[in-house]
Coordinates of C-alpha atoms in Angstrom, one line a residue:
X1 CA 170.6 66.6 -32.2
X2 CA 167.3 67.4 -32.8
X3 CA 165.8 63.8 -32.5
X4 CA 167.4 63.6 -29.1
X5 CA 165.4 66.9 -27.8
X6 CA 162.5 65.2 -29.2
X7 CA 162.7 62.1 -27.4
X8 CA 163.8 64.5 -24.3
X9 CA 160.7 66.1 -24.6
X10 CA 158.7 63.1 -25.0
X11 CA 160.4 61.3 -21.9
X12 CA 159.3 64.8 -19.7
X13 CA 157.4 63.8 -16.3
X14 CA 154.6 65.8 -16.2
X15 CA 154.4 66.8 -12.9
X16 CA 151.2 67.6 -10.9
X17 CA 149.6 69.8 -7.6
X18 CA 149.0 66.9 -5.0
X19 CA 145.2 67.0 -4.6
X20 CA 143.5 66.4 -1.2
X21 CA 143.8 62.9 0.8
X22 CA 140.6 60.9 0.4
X23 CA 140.5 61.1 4.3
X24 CA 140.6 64.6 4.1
X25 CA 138.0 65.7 1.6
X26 CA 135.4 66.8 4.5
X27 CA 138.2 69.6 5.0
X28 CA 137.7 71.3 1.7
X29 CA 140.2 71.7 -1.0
X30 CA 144.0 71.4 0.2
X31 CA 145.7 74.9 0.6
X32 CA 148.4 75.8 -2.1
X33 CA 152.0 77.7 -1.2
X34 CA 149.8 80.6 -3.3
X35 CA 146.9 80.6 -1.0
X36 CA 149.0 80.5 1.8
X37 CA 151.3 83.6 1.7
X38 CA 147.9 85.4 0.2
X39 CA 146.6 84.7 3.6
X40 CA 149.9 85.2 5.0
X41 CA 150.1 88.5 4.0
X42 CA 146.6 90.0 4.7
X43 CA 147.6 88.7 8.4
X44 CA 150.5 90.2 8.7
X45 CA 148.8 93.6 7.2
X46 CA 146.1 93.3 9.6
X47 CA 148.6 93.2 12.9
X48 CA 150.8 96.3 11.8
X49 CA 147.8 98.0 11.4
X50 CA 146.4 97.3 15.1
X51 CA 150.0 97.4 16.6
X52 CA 150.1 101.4 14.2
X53 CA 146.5 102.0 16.3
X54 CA 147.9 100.8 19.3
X55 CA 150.5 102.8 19.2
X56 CA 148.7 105.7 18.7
X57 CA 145.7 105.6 21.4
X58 CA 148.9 105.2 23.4
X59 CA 150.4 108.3 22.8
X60 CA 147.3 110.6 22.5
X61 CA 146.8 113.6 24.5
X62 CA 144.1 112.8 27.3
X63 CA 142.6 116.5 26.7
X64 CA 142.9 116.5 22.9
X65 CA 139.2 118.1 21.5
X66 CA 137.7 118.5 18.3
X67 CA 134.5 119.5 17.3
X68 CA 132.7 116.4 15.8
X69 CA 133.1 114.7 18.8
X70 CA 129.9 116.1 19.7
X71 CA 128.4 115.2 16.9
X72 CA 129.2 111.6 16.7
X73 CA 129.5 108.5 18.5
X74 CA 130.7 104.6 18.3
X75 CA 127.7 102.1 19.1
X76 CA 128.8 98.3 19.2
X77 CA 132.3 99.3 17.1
X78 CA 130.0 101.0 15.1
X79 CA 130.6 105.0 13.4
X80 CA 127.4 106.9 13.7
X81 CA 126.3 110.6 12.9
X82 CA 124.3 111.8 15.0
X83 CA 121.5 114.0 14.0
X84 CA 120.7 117.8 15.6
X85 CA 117.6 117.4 17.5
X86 CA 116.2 120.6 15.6
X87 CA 117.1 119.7 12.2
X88 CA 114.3 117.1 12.2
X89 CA 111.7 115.1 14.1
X90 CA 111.3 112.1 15.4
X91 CA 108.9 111.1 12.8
X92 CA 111.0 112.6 10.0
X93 CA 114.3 110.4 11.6
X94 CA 112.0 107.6 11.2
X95 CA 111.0 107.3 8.0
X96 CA 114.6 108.9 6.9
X97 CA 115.7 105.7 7.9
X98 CA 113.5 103.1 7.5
X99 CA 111.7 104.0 3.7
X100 CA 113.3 105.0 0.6
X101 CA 113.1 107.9 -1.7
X102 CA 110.5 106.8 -4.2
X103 CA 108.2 105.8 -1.2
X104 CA 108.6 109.2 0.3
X105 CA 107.5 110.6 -3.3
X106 CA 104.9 107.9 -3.7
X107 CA 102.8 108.7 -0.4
X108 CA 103.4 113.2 -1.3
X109 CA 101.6 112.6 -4.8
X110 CA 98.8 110.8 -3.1
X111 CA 98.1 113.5 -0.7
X112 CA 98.7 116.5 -3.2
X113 CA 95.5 114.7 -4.8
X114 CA 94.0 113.6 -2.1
X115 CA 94.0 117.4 -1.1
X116 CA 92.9 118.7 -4.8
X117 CA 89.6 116.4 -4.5
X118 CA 89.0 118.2 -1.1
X119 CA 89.7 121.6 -2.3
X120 CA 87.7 120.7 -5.6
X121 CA 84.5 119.7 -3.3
X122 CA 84.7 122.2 -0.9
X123 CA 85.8 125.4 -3.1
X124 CA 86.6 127.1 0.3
X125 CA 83.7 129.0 0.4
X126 CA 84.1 129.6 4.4
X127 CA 87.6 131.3 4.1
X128 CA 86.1 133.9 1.2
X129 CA 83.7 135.2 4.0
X130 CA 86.7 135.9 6.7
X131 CA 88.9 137.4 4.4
X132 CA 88.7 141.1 4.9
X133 CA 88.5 143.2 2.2
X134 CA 86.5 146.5 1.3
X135 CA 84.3 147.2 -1.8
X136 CA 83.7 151.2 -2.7
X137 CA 80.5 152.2 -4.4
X138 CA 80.9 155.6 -6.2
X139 CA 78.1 158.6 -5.8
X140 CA 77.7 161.5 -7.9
X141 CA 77.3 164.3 -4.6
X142 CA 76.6 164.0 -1.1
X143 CA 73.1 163.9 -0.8
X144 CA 72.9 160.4 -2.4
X145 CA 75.5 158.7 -0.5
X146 CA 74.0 159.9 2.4
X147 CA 70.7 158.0 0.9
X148 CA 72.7 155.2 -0.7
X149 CA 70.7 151.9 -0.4
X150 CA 73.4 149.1 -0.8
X151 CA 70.8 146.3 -1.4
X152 CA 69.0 148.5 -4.1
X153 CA 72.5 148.9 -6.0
X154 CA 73.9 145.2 -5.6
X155 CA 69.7 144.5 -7.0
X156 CA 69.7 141.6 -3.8
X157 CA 67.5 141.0 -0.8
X158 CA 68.6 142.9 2.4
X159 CA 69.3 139.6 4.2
X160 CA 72.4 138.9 1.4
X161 CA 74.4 141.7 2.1
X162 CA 76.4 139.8 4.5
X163 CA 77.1 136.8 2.0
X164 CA 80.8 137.5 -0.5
X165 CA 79.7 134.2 -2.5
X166 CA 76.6 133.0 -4.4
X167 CA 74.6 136.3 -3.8
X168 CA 71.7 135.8 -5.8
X169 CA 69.7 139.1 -7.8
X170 CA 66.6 139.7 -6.8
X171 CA 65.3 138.4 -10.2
X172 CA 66.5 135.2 -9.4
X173 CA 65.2 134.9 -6.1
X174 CA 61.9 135.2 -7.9
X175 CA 62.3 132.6 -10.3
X176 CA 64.5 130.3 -8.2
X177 CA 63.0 127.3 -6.4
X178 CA 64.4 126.2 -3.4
X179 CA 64.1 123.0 -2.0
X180 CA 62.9 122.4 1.5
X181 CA 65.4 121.9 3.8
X182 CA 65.0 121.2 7.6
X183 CA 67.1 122.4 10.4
X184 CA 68.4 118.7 10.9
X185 CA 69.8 118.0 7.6
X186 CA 71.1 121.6 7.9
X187 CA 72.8 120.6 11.1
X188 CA 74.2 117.5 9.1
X189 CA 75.3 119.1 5.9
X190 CA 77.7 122.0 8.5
X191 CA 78.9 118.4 10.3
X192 CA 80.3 117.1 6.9
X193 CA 81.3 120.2 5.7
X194 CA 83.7 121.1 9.4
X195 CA 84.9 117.3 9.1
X196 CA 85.9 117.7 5.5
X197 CA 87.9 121.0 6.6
X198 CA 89.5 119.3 9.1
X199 CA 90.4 116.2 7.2
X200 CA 91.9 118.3 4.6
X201 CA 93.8 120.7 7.3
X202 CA 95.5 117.4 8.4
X203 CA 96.5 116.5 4.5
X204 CA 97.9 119.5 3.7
X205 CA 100.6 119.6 7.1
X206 CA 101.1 115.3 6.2
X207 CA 102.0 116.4 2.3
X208 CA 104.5 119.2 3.7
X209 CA 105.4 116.9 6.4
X210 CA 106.6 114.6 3.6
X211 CA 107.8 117.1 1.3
X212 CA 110.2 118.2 3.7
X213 CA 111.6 114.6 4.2
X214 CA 112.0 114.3 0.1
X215 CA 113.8 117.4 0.0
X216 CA 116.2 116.2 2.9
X217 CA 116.4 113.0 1.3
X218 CA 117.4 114.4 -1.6
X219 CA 120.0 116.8 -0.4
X220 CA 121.3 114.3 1.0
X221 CA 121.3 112.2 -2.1
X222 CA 123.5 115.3 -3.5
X223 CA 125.9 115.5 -0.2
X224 CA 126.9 111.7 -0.8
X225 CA 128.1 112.2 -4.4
X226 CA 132.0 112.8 -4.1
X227 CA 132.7 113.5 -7.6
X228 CA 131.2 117.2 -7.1
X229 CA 132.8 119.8 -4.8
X230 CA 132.1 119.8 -1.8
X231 CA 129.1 122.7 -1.3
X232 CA 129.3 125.4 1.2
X233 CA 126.6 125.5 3.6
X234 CA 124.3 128.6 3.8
X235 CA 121.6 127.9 6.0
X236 CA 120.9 124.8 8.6
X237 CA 118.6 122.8 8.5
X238 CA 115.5 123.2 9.7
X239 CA 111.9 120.6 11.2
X240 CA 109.8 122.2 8.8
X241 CA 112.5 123.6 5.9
X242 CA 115.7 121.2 4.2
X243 CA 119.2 123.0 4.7
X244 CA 120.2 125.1 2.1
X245 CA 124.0 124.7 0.2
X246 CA 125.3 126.3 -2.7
X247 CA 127.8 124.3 -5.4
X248 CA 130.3 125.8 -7.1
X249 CA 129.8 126.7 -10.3
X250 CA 131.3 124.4 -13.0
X251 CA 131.4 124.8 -16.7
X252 CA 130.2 121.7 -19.0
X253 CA 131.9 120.9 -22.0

């Protein structure tokens, strides 16, 4: 008995998937019965699904509204959000779109040192002298305040009082050599100095310009996760400020 299953065994065809025709190979491999009702299927999947939508734009209600239809719409088949005009600015929707995260970061650190050289060289020496502020000198009676000589106590020339920074004692102004300056170069050193404010008056607004759009960005970053909760919303956005949301607290293990 068991020498006959042997030679069975032994005498089995083995049979084989036909392969593709020689005359056929410039078709690709031939299709199997496998391949077929995969492809089969994901058709037939497809068409309930359109003949289900179908069905439905058929039956909706003409005057049906909800309220993100006004914040949305479909270019070429295509889902879009679309932005409020005063959450942010054109620039802001440009480079939202068209740069990344770390180069939004990249360009803010240049400026923030771009703007600390500035500030380092100019020491905002102009801005001291508009601030308005008051200094009080203190007299023992009323006959020598009405004498007080306020050059005499600050021990400076007359022509100083006006100056908040780099008053110089009269000692010094004795000792002190000054160099020779003429009204040209003077005229040339206050051109520098206005165009150096100005420069860094446009680097500060670019660095919160782009701070702005890394702190959207990253919001943003946080929205998209959909592992947390979703946040509650406590302030809109904003041109010049990010919107503000608070999370739900969650205890970590």
């Amino acid at each position: 008995m068991s020498s006959w299953k042997k030679a069975a065994k032994t005498n089995q065809k083995t049979h084989r998937e036909r392969h593709q025709p020689e005359a056929r190979e410039h078709l690709g491999l031939l299709e199997k019965k496998k391949d077929y009702k995969t492809r089969a299927n994901d058709f037939h999947e497809k068409q309930a699904t359109l003949r289900l939508l179908r069905k439905r734009a058929l039956s909706r209600n003409p005057d049906e509204f909800y309220f993100h239809m006004i914040n949305s719409r479909t270019e070429d088949g295509e889902h879009h959000e679309i932005e409020k005009e005063d959450e942010h600015t054109p620039e802001q929707i440009k480079l939202m779109q068209t740069q990344d995260l770390r180069y939004i970061t990249m360009k803010q650190t240049t400026e923030k040192r771009k703007i600390a050289r500035l500030q380092s060289e100019l020491h905002l020496l102009d801005a001291a002298q508009e601030v308005p502020n008051h200094h009080t000198f203190f007299v023992d009676d009323p006959k020598e305040a009405l004498n007080f000589d306020i050059a005499a106590r600050l021990d400076t020339h007359p022509a100083l009082l006006g100056r908040r920074c780099n008053r110089m004692k009269l000692d010094t102004l004795k000792t002190a050599v000054l160099p020779v300056v003429d009204k040209a170069a003077l005229e040339k050193a206050a051109k520098q100095k206005q165009q150096k404010y100005a420069e860094l008056d446009k680097r500060l607004d670019r660095e919160k310009h782009l701070r702005v759009i890394q702190e959207k960005m990253i919001l943003k970053k946080h929205l998209a996760n959909k592992k947390e909760a979703e946040p509650e919303r406590i302030k809109p956005a904003t041109k010049d400020a990010p919107p503000i949301y608070r999370w739900k607290f969650e205890r970590k293990r």
